[in-house]
PDB file of C-alpha atoms in Angstrom:
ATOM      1  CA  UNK Z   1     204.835  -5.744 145.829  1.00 48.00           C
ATOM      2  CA  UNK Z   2     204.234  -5.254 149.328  1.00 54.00           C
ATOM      3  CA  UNK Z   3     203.027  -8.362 152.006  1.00 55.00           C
ATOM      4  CA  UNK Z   4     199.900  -6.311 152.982  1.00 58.00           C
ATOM      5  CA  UNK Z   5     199.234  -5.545 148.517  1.00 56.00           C
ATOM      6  CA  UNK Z   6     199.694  -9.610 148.061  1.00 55.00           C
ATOM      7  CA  UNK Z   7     197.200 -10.558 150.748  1.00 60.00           C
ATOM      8  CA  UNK Z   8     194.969  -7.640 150.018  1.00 60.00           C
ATOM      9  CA  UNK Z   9     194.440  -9.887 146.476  1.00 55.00           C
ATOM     10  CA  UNK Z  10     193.755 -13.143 148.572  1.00 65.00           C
ATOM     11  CA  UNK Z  11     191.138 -14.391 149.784  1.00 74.00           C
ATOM     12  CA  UNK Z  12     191.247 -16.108 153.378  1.00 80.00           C
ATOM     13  CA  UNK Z  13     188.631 -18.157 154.690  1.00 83.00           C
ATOM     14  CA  UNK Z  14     189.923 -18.815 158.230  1.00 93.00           C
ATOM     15  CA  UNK Z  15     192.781 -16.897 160.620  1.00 94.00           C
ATOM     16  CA  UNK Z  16     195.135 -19.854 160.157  1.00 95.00           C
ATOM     17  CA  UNK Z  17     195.127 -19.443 155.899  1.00 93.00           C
ATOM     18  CA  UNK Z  18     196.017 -15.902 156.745  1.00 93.00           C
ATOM     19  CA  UNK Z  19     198.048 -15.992 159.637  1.00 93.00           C
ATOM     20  CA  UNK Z  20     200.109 -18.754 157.308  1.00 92.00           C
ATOM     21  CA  UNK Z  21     200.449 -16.249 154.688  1.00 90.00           C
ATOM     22  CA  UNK Z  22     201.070 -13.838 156.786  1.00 91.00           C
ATOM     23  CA  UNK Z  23     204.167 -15.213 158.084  1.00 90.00           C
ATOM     24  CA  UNK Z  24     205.302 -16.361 154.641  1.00 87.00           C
ATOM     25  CA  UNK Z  25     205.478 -12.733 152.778  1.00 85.00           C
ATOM     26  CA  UNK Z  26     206.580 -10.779 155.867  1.00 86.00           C
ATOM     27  CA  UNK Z  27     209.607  -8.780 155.967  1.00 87.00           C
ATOM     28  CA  UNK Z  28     212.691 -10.059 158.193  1.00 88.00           C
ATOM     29  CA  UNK Z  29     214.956  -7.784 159.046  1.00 87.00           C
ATOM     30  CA  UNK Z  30     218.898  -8.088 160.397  1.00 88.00           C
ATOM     31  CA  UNK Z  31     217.890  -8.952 163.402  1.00 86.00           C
ATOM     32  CA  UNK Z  32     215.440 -11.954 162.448  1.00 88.00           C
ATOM     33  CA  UNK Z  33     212.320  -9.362 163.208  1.00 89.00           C
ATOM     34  CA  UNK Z  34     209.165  -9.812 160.847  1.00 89.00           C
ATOM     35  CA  UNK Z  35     207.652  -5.970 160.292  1.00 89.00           C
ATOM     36  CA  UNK Z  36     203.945  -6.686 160.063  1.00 89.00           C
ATOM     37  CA  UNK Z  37     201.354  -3.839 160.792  1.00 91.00           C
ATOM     38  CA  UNK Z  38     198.752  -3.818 163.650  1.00 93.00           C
ATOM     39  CA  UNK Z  39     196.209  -4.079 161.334  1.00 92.00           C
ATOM     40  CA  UNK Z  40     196.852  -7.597 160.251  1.00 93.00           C
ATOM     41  CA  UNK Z  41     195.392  -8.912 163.751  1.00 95.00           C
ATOM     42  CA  UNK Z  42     192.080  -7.190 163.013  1.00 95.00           C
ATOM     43  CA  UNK Z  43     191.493  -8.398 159.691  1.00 93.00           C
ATOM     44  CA  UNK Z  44     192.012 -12.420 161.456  1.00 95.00           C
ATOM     45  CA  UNK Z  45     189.691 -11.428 164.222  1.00 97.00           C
ATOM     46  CA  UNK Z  46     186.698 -10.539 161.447  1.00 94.00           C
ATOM     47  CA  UNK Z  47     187.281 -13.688 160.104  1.00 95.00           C
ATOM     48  CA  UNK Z  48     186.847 -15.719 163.735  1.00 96.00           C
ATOM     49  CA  UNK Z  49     183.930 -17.774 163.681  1.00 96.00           C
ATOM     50  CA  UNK Z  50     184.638 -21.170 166.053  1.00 97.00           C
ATOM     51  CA  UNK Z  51     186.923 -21.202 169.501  1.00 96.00           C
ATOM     52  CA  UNK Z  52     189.753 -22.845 167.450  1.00 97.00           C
ATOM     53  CA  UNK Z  53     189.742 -19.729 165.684  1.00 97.00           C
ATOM     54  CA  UNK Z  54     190.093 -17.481 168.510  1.00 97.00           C
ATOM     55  CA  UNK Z  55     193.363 -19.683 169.821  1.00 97.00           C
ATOM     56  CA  UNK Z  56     194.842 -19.165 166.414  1.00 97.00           C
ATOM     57  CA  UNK Z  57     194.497 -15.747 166.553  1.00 97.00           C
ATOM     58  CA  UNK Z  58     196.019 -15.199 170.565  1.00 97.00           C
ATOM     59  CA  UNK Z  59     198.731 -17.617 168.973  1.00 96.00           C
ATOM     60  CA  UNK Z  60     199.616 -14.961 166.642  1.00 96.00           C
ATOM     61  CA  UNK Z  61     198.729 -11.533 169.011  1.00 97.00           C
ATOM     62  CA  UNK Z  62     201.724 -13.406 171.182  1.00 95.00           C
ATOM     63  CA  UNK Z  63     204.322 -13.980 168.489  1.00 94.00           C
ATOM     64  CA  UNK Z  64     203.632 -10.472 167.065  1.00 94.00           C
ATOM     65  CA  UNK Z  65     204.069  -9.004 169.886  1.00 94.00           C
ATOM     66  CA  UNK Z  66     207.191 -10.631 170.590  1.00 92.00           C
ATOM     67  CA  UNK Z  67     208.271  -9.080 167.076  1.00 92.00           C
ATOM     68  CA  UNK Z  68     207.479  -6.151 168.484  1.00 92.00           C
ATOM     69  CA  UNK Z  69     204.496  -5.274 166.848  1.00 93.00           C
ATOM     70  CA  UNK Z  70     202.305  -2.598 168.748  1.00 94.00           C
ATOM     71  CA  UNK Z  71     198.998  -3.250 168.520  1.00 96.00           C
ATOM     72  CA  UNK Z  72     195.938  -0.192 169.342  1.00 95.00           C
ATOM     73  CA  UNK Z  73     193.903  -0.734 172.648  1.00 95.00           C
ATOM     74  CA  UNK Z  74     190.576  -1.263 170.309  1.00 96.00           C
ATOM     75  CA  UNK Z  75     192.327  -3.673 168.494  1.00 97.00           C
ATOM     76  CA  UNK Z  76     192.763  -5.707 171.357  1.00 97.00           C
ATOM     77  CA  UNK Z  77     189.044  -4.906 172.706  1.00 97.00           C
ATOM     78  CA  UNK Z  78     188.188  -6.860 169.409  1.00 97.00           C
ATOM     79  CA  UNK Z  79     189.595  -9.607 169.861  1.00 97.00           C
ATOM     80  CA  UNK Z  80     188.626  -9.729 174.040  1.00 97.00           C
ATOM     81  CA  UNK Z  81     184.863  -9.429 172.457  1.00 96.00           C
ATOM     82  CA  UNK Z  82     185.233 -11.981 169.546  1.00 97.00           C
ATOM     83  CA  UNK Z  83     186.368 -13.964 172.064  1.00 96.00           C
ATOM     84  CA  UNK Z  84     183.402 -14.070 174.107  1.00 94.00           C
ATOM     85  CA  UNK Z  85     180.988 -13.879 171.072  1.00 94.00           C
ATOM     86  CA  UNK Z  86     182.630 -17.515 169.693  1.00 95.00           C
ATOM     87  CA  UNK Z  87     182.623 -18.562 173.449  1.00 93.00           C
ATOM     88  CA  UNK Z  88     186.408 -19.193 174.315  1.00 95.00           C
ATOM     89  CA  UNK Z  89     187.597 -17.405 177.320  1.00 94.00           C
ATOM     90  CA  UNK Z  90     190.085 -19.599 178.217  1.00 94.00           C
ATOM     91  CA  UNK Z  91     193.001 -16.559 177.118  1.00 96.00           C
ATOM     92  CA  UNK Z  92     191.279 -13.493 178.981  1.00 96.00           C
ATOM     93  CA  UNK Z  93     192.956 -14.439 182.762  1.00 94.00           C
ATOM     94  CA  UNK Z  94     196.386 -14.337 181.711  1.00 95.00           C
ATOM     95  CA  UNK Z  95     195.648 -11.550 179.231  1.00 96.00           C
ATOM     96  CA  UNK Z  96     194.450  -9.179 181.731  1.00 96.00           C
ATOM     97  CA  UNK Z  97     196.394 -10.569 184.229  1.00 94.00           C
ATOM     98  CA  UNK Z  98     199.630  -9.346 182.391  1.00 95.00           C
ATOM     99  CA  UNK Z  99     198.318  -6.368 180.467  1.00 94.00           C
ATOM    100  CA  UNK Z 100     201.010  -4.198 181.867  1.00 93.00           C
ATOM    101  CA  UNK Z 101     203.457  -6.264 180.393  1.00 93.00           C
ATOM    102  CA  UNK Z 102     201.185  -6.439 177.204  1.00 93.00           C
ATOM    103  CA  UNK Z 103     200.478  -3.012 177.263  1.00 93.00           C
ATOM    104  CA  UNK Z 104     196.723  -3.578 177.206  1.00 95.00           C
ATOM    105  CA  UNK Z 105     194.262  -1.301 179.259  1.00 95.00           C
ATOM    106  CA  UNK Z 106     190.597  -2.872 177.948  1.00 95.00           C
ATOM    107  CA  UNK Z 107     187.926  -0.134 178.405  1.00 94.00           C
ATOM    108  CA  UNK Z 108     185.551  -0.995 181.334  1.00 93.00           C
ATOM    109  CA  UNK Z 109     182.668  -1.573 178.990  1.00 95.00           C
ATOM    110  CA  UNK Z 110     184.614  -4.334 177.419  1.00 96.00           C
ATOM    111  CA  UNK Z 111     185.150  -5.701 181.004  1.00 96.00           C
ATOM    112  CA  UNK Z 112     181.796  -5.713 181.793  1.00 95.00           C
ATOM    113  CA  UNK Z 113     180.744  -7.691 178.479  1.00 95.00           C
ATOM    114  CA  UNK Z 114     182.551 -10.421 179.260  1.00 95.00           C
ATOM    115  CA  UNK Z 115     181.447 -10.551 182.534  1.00 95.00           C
ATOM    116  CA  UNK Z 116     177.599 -10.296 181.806  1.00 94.00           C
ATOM    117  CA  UNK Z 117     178.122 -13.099 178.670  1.00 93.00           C
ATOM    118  CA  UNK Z 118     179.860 -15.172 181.463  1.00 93.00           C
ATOM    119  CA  UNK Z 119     176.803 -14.348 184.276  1.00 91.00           C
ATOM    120  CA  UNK Z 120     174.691 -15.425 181.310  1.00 92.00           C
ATOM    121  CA  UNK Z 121     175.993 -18.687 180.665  1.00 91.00           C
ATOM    122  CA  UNK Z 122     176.016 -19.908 183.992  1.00 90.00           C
ATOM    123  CA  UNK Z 123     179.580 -20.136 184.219  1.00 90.00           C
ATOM    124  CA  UNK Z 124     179.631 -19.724 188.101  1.00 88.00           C
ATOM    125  CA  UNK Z 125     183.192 -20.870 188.318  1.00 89.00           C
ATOM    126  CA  UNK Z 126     184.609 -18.926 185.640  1.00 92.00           C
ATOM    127  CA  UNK Z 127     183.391 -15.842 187.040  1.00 92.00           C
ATOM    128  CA  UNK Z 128     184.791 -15.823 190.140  1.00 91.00           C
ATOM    129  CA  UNK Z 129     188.218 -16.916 188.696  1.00 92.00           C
ATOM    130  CA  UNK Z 130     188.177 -13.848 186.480  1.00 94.00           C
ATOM    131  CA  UNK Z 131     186.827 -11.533 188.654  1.00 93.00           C
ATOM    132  CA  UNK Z 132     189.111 -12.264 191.210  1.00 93.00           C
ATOM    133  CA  UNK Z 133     192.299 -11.728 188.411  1.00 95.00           C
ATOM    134  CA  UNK Z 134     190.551  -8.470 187.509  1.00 94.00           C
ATOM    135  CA  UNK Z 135     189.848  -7.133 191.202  1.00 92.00           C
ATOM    136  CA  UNK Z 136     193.386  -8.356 192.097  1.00 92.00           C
ATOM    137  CA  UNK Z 137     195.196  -6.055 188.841  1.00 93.00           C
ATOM    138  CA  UNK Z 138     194.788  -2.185 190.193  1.00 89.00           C
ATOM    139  CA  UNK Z 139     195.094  -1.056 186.494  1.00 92.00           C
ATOM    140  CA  UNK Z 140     191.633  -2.476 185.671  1.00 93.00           C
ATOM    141  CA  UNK Z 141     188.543  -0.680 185.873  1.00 91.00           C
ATOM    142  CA  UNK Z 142     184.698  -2.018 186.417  1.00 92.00           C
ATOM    143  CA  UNK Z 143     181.671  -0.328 185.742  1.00 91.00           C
ATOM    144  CA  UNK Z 144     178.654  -0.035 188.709  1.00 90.00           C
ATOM    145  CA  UNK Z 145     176.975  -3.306 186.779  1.00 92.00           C
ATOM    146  CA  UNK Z 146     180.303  -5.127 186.304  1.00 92.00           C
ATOM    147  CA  UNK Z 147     180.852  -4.780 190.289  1.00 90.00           C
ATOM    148  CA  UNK Z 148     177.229  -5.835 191.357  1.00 90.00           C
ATOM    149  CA  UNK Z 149     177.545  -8.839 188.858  1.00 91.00           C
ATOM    150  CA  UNK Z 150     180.250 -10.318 190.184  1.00 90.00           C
ATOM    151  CA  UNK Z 151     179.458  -9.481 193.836  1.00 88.00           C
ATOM    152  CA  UNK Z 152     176.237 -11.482 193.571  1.00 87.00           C
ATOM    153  CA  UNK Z 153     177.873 -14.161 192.334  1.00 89.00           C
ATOM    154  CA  UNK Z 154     180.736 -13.783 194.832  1.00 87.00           C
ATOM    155  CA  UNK Z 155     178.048 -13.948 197.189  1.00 85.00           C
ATOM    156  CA  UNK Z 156     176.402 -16.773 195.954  1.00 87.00           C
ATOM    157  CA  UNK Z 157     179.525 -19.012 196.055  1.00 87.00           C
ATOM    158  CA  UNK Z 158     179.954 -17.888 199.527  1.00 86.00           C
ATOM    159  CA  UNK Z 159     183.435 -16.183 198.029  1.00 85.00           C
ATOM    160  CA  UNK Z 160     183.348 -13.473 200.966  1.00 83.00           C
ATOM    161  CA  UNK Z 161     187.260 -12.584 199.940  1.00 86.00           C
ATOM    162  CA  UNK Z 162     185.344 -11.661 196.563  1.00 86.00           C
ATOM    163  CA  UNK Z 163     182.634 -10.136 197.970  1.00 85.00           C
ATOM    164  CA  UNK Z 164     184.905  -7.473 199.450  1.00 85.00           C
ATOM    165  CA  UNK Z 165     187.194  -7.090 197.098  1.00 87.00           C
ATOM    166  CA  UNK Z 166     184.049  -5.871 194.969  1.00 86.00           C
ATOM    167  CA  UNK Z 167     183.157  -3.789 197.513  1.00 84.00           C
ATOM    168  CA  UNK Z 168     186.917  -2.179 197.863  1.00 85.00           C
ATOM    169  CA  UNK Z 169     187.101  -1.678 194.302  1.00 86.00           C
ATOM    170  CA  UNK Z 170     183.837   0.244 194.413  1.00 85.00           C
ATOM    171  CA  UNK Z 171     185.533   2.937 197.394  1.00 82.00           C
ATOM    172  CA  UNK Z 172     188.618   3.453 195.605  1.00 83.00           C
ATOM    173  CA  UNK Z 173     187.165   3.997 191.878  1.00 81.00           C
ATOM    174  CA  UNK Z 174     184.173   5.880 193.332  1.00 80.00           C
ATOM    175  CA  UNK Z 175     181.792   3.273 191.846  1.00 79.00           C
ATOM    176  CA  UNK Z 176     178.276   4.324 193.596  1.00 76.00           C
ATOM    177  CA  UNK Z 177     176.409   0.724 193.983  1.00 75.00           C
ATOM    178  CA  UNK Z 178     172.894   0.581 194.209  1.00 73.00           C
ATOM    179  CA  UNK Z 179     172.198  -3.094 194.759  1.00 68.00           C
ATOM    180  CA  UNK Z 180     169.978  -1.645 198.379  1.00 68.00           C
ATOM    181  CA  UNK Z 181     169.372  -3.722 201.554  1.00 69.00           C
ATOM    182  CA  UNK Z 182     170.869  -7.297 200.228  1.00 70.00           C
ATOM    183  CA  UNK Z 183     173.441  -6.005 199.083  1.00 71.00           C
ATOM    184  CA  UNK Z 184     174.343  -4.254 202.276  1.00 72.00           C
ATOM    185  CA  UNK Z 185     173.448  -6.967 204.393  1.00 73.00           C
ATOM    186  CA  UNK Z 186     176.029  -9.064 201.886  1.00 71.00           C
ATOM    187  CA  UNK Z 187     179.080  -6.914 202.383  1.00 75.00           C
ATOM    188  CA  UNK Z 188     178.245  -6.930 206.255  1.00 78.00           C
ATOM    189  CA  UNK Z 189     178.325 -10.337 206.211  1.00 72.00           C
ATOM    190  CA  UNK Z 190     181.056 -10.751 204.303  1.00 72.00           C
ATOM    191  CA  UNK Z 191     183.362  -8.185 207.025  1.00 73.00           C
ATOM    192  CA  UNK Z 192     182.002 -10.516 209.615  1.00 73.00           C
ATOM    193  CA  UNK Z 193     183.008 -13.558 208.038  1.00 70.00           C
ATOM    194  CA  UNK Z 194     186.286 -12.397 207.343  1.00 66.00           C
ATOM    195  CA  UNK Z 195     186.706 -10.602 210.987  1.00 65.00           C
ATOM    196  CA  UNK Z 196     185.976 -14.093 212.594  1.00 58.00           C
ATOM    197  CA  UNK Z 197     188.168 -15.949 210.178  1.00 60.00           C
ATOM    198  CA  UNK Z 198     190.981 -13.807 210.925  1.00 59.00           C
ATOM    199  CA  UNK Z 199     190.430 -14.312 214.834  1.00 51.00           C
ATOM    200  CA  UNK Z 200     190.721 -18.042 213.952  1.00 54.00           C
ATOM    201  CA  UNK Z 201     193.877 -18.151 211.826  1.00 52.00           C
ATOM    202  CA  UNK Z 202     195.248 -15.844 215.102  1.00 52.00           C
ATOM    203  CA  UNK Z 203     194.656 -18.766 217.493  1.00 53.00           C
ATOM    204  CA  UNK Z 204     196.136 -21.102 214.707  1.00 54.00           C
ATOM    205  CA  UNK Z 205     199.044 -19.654 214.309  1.00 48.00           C
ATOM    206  CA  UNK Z 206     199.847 -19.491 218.482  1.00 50.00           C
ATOM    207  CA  UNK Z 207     199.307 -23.196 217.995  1.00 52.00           C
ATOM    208  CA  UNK Z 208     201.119 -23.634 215.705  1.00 48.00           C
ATOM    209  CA  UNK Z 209     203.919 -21.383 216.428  1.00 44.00           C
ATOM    210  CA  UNK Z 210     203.373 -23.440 220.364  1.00 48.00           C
ATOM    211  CA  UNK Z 211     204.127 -26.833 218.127  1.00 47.00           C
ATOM    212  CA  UNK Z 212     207.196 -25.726 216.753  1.00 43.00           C
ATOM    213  CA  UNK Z 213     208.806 -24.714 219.963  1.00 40.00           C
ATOM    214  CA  UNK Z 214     207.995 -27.493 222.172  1.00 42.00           C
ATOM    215  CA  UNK Z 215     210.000 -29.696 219.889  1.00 39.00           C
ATOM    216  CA  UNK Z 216     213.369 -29.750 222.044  1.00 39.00           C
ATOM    217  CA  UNK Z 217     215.627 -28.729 219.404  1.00 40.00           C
ATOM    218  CA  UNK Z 218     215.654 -25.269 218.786  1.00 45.00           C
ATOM    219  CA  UNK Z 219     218.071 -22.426 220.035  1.00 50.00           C
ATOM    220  CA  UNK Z 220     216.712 -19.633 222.411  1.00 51.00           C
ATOM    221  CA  UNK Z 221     217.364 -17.402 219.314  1.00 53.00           C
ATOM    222  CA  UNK Z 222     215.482 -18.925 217.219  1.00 55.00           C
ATOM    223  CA  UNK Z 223     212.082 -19.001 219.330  1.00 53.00           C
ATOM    224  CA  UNK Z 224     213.150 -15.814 220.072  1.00 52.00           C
ATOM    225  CA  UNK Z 225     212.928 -15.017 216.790  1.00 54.00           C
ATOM    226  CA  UNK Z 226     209.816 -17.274 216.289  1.00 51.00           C
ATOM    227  CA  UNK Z 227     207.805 -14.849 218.975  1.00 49.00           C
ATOM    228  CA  UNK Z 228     209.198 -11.636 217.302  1.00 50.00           C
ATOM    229  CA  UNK Z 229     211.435 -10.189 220.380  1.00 45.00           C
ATOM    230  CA  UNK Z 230     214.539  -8.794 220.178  1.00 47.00           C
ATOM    231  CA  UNK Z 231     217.098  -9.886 222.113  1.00 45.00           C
ATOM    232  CA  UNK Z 232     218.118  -8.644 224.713  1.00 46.00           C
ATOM    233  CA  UNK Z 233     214.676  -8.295 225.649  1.00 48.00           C
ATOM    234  CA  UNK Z 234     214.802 -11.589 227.923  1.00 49.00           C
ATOM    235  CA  UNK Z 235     211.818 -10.450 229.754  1.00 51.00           C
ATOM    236  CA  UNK Z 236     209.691  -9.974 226.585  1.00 51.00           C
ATOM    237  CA  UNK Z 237     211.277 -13.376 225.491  1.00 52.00           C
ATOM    238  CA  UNK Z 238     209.790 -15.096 228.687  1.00 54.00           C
ATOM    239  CA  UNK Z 239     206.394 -13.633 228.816  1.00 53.00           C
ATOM    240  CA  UNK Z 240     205.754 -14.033 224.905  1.00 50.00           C
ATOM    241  CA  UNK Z 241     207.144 -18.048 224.798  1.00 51.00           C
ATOM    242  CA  UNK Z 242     205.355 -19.087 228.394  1.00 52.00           C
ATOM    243  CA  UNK Z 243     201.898 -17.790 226.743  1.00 48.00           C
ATOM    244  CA  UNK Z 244     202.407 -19.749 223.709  1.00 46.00           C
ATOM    245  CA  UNK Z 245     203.290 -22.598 225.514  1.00 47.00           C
ATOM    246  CA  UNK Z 246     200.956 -22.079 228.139  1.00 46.00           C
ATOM    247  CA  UNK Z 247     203.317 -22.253 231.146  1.00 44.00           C
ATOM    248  CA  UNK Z 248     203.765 -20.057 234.208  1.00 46.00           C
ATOM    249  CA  UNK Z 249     206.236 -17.448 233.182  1.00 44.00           C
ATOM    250  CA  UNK Z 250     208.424 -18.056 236.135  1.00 43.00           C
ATOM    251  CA  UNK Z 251     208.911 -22.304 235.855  1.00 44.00           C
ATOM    252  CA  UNK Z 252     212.263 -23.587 233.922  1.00 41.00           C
ATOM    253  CA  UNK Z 253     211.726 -23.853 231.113  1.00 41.00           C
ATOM    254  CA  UNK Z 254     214.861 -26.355 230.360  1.00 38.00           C
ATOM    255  CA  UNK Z 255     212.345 -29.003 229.685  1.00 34.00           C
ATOM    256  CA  UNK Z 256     211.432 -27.362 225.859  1.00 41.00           C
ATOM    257  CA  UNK Z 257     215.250 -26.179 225.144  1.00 43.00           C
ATOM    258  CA  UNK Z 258     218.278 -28.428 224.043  1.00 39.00           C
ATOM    259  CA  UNK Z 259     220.663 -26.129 223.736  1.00 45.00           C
ATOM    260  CA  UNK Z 260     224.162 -25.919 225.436  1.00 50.00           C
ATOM    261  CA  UNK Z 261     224.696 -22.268 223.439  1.00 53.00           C
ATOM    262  CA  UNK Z 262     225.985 -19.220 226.184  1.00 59.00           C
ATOM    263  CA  UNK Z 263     222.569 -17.405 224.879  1.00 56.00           C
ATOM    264  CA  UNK Z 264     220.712 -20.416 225.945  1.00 55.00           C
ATOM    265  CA  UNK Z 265     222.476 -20.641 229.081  1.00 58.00           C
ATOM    266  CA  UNK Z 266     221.449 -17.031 229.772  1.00 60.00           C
ATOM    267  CA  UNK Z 267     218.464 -17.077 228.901  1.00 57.00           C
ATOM    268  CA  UNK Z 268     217.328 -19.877 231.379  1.00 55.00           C
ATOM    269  CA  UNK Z 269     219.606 -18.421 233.962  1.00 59.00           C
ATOM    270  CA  UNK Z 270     217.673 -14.573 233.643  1.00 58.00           C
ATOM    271  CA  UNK Z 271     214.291 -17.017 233.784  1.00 53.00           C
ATOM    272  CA  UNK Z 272     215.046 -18.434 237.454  1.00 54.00           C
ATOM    273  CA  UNK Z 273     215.980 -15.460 238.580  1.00 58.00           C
ATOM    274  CA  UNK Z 274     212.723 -14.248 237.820  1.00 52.00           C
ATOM    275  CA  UNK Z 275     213.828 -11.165 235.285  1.00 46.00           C
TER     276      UNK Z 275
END
């Protein structure tokens, strides 16, 4: 008799009993494979009820899969919205966040159920977190609501990254978003915020970059390097290191370099003479 006649005549009440029996009458072939059908996930899924439930049954989507099982996109949908119906997320990040890998494509209604049942339970955190693995994965698609969702509560954390990532997403899927003058005024914001933070990380990183040279122990090429000219663009060299440093482009410069290399030696030489 066949595994899937045998459990047919069983009765289950939980996705562990049958994920136990499961395992126990499936075929292994020569190369230690168990052949079990697609179909076996669903029939766990219908019988989800808690969260415990819903790890027992990603515990056994993972090891099918690695017996190479191939499972049907809507068989995978079910078990995205069991998962939200018995209230265990925890699995959808990494599960959308590798679906290439998994094969998995979830339907953008499914994407935006989970992200209204997690808007609905106040799960402010969450929702960021996942939108930002969705928005980041260019094989994902969200619906109009999906995308206003989670920019409103992008917005509302003050997440401005998310904010525009939202907004991106809508241009390049052709998402028309009607959220009016707030929402507007929120993606405005948010490209202002981000413009100015961008400005600031600038002047940190001449500070920075400013810090590592004045140190006294590092080659001309390598602050060369540092300030992105190519030797032997000694001219460039000077101009670019004197601004970070903040020193007239014409004074020696010996006092930052410790260095008794030929390049060093020419490079200091070509600086007096005022090249």
């Amino acid at each position: 008799m066949q595994p899937s006649a045998i459990l047919k005549q069983k009765k289950f009440n939980t996705p562990r009993d049958y994920y136990n029996q499961l395992l126990s009458f499936a075929e292994v072939n020569e190369k230690g494979l168990i052949k079990v059908e697609s179909y076996h996930l669903t029939r766990m899924i219908e019988k989800c009820t808690t969260a415990e439930d819903i790890d027992v049954v990603f515990e056994a989507y993972y090891n099918l899969i690695g017996h190479r099982t191939k499972f049907q996109q809507t068989e995978v949908d079910l078990l995205v919205r069991k998962s939200v119906e018995c209230k265990n997320i925890k699995h959808l990040s990494d599960l959308l966040k590798y679906n290439r890998i998994l094969m998995y494509y979830p339907h953008p209604q499914v994407l935006e159920e989970v992200i209204q049942h997690i808007q609905d339970e106040n799960l402010a955190e969450e929702l960021v977190q996942l939108g930002t693995v969705i928005l980041d994965n260019e094989t994902l698609k969200l619906s109009e609501k999906a995308l206003e969702t989670l920019m409103n509560a992008a917005g509302a954390a003050n997440n401005n990254e998310l904010v525009l990532k939202c907004h991106q997403h809508a241009s390049k899927s052709g998402v028309q978003l009607k959220g009016g003058e707030n929402q507007r005024a929120l993606i405005q914001s948010a490209y202002e915020s981000k413009k100015a933070q961008d400005f600031k990380n600038s002047s940190e990183l001449d500070k920075q970059l400013a810090r590592d040279i004045d140190v006294k122990t590092l080659d001309v090429e390598e602050i060369v390097k540092l300030a992105g000219i190519q030797l032997p663009d000694v001219k460039g060299a000077v101009d670019v290191i004197s601004h970070f440093l903040e020193i007239p482009p014409k004074k020696n410069p010996t006092f930052i370099l410790d260095s008794s290399s030929e390049v060093t030696k020419e490079f200091i030489t070509k600086l007096l003479e005022g090249t």
